[in-house]
Structures are given as C-alpha cells and as structure tokens.
mmCIF file of C-alpha atoms in Angstrom:
data_model
loop_
_atom_site.group_PDB
_atom_site.id
_atom_site.type_symbol
_atom_site.label_atom_id
_atom_site.label_comp_id
_atom_site.label_asym_id
_atom_site.label_seq_id
_atom_site.Cartn_x
_atom_site.Cartn_y
_atom_site.Cartn_z
ATOM 1 C CA MET A 11 -38.133 -81.071 -58.776
ATOM 2 C CA ASP A 12 -39.918 -84.493 -58.342
ATOM 3 C CA ALA A 13 -38.543 -87.646 -60.032
ATOM 4 C CA ILE A 14 -41.033 -87.881 -62.879
ATOM 5 C CA THR A 15 -39.996 -84.327 -64.136
ATOM 6 C CA LEU A 16 -36.307 -84.937 -63.590
ATOM 7 C CA ILE A 17 -36.378 -88.199 -65.601
ATOM 8 C CA GLY A 18 -38.671 -86.687 -68.391
ATOM 9 C CA ALA A 19 -36.349 -83.700 -68.550
ATOM 10 C CA MET A 20 -33.074 -85.847 -68.739
ATOM 11 C CA SER A 21 -34.683 -88.170 -71.290
ATOM 12 C CA ILE A 22 -35.411 -85.144 -73.668
ATOM 13 C CA ILE A 23 -31.831 -83.655 -73.235
ATOM 14 C CA SER A 24 -30.159 -86.786 -73.759
ATOM 15 C CA ALA A 25 -32.197 -87.669 -76.851
ATOM 16 C CA ALA A 26 -31.475 -84.061 -78.250
ATOM 17 C CA LEU A 27 -27.781 -84.540 -77.679
ATOM 18 C CA CYS A 28 -27.839 -88.040 -79.091
ATOM 19 C CA ILE A 29 -29.542 -86.902 -82.344
ATOM 20 C CA ALA A 30 -27.386 -83.664 -82.576
ATOM 21 C CA ILE A 31 -24.091 -85.361 -82.164
ATOM 22 C CA GLY A 32 -25.015 -88.423 -84.038
ATOM 23 C CA GLY A 33 -26.204 -86.287 -87.079
ATOM 24 C CA ILE A 34 -23.100 -83.817 -87.236
ATOM 25 C CA GLY A 35 -20.532 -86.653 -87.804
ATOM 26 C CA PRO A 36 -22.329 -88.275 -90.796
ATOM 27 C CA ALA A 37 -23.050 -84.879 -92.453
ATOM 28 C CA ILE A 38 -19.549 -83.812 -92.357
ATOM 29 C CA GLY A 39 -18.450 -87.302 -93.609
ATOM 30 C CA GLU A 40 -20.866 -87.351 -96.330
ATOM 31 C CA ALA A 41 -19.772 -83.802 -97.341
ATOM 32 C CA ASN A 42 -16.174 -84.848 -97.526
ATOM 33 C CA VAL A 43 -17.036 -88.150 -99.433
ATOM 34 C CA ALA A 44 -18.953 -86.144 -101.975
ATOM 35 C CA ALA A 45 -16.208 -83.497 -102.305
ATOM 36 C CA ASN A 46 -13.624 -86.112 -102.989
ATOM 37 C CA ALA A 47 -15.790 -88.080 -105.291
ATOM 38 C CA LEU A 48 -16.387 -84.910 -107.396
ATOM 39 C CA ARG A 49 -12.823 -83.960 -107.444
ATOM 40 C CA SER A 50 -11.767 -87.592 -108.573
ATOM 41 C CA MET A 51 -14.440 -87.395 -111.430
ATOM 42 C CA ALA A 52 -13.079 -84.154 -112.538
ATOM 43 C CA GLN A 53 -9.500 -85.512 -112.592
ATOM 44 C CA GLN A 54 -10.504 -88.998 -114.248
ATOM 45 C CA PRO A 55 -13.659 -88.778 -116.185
ATOM 46 C CA ASP A 56 -13.363 -92.201 -117.729
ATOM 47 C CA GLU A 57 -13.559 -93.707 -114.005
ATOM 48 C CA SER A 58 -16.769 -91.788 -113.227
ATOM 49 C CA SER A 59 -18.919 -94.900 -113.176
ATOM 50 C CA ASN A 60 -16.772 -96.702 -110.645
ATOM 51 C CA ILE A 61 -16.406 -93.633 -108.563
ATOM 52 C CA THR A 62 -20.106 -93.199 -108.601
ATOM 53 C CA ARG A 63 -20.714 -96.769 -107.329
ATOM 54 C CA THR A 64 -18.192 -96.454 -104.718
ATOM 55 C CA LEU A 65 -19.632 -93.185 -103.613
ATOM 56 C CA PHE A 66 -23.154 -94.552 -103.296
ATOM 57 C CA VAL A 67 -21.777 -97.450 -101.167
ATOM 58 C CA SER A 68 -19.768 -95.226 -98.994
ATOM 59 C CA MET A 69 -22.634 -92.742 -98.582
ATOM 60 C CA ALA A 70 -25.009 -95.593 -97.369
ATOM 61 C CA MET A 71 -22.392 -96.925 -94.940
ATOM 62 C CA ILE A 72 -21.923 -93.257 -93.581
ATOM 63 C CA GLU A 73 -25.653 -92.668 -93.347
ATOM 64 C CA SER A 74 -26.107 -95.798 -91.267
ATOM 65 C CA THR A 75 -24.354 -94.123 -88.445
ATOM 66 C CA ALA A 76 -27.206 -91.370 -88.378
ATOM 67 C CA ILE A 77 -29.834 -93.961 -88.539
ATOM 68 C CA TYR A 78 -28.444 -95.786 -85.609
ATOM 69 C CA ALA A 79 -28.450 -92.406 -83.550
ATOM 70 C CA PHE A 80 -31.904 -91.784 -84.688
ATOM 71 C CA VAL A 81 -32.960 -95.295 -83.406
ATOM 72 C CA ILE A 82 -31.243 -94.773 -80.017
ATOM 73 C CA THR A 83 -33.059 -91.352 -79.828
ATOM 74 C CA ILE A 84 -36.485 -93.003 -80.446
ATOM 75 C CA LEU A 85 -35.665 -95.626 -77.754
ATOM 76 C CA ILE A 86 -34.516 -93.110 -75.307
ATOM 77 C CA LEU A 87 -37.935 -91.152 -75.750
ATOM 78 C CA TYR A 88 -40.359 -94.063 -76.160
ATOM 79 C CA ALA A 89 -38.872 -97.202 -74.527
ATOM 80 C CA ASN A 90 -37.116 -95.648 -71.589
ATOM 81 C CA PRO A 91 -37.062 -98.227 -68.646
ATOM 82 C CA PHE A 92 -36.410 -95.451 -66.013
ATOM 83 C CA TRP A 93 -39.648 -93.684 -67.075
ATOM 84 C CA ASP A 94 -41.783 -96.805 -66.828
ATOM 85 C CA TYR A 95 -40.236 -97.596 -63.368
ATOM 86 C CA VAL A 96 -41.064 -94.004 -61.919
ATOM 87 C CA VAL A 97 -44.448 -93.863 -63.417
ATOM 88 C CA GLU A 98 -45.127 -97.210 -61.687
ATOM 89 C CA GLN A 99 -43.714 -96.041 -58.458
ATOM 90 C CA ALA A 100 -45.738 -92.941 -58.555
ATOM 91 C CA ALA A 101 -49.051 -94.772 -59.240
ATOM 92 C CA LYS A 102 -48.525 -96.818 -55.913
#
C-alpha cells in the first residue's frame, strides 16, 4: 500500500472514530440530564421553570462537546497536514 492510500485510509478511520466516540458521550449525558430534569419536575412542579432553564443551559454545554468532536473530524478530513505533504511529495 502506498503512502497516499495509507494516509487517506487512516484519516477516514480516525475521523470516524472521533465522531463516533465524540457523539456517544454527549448523547448519554443529554439523556441522563433530561431524565433527571423530568423526574425533578414530577416531584416539584412549582419549580419547573427554574428546572427547565437549568436544563437548557446544561444541554447546551453538553452539546458543545459533540460540536468540538465534529470540528475535529472536519479538520482531520479537510485540513490534514499529512495529506497535503504526501500529495506534494507525490507530485515531485
């Protein structure tokens, strides 16, 4: 296998792992937050507005982790310095 194929394959595999692992954690975290917020609202209906506000803030913070994983995945696929170097060396 030549260097271009190897770097291309490893870039795709690492991007897939990054988005898969980076998406599982926030999904589990958001599910736990939503379940606990619903449980809290069922126990204290008078505090539902405060719980909802806190829920949305915490969901946004948890979702930012998945967004960071997505940004890193895009960088691996489209701004990979190893890919640019190998293509430059292959052109010589």
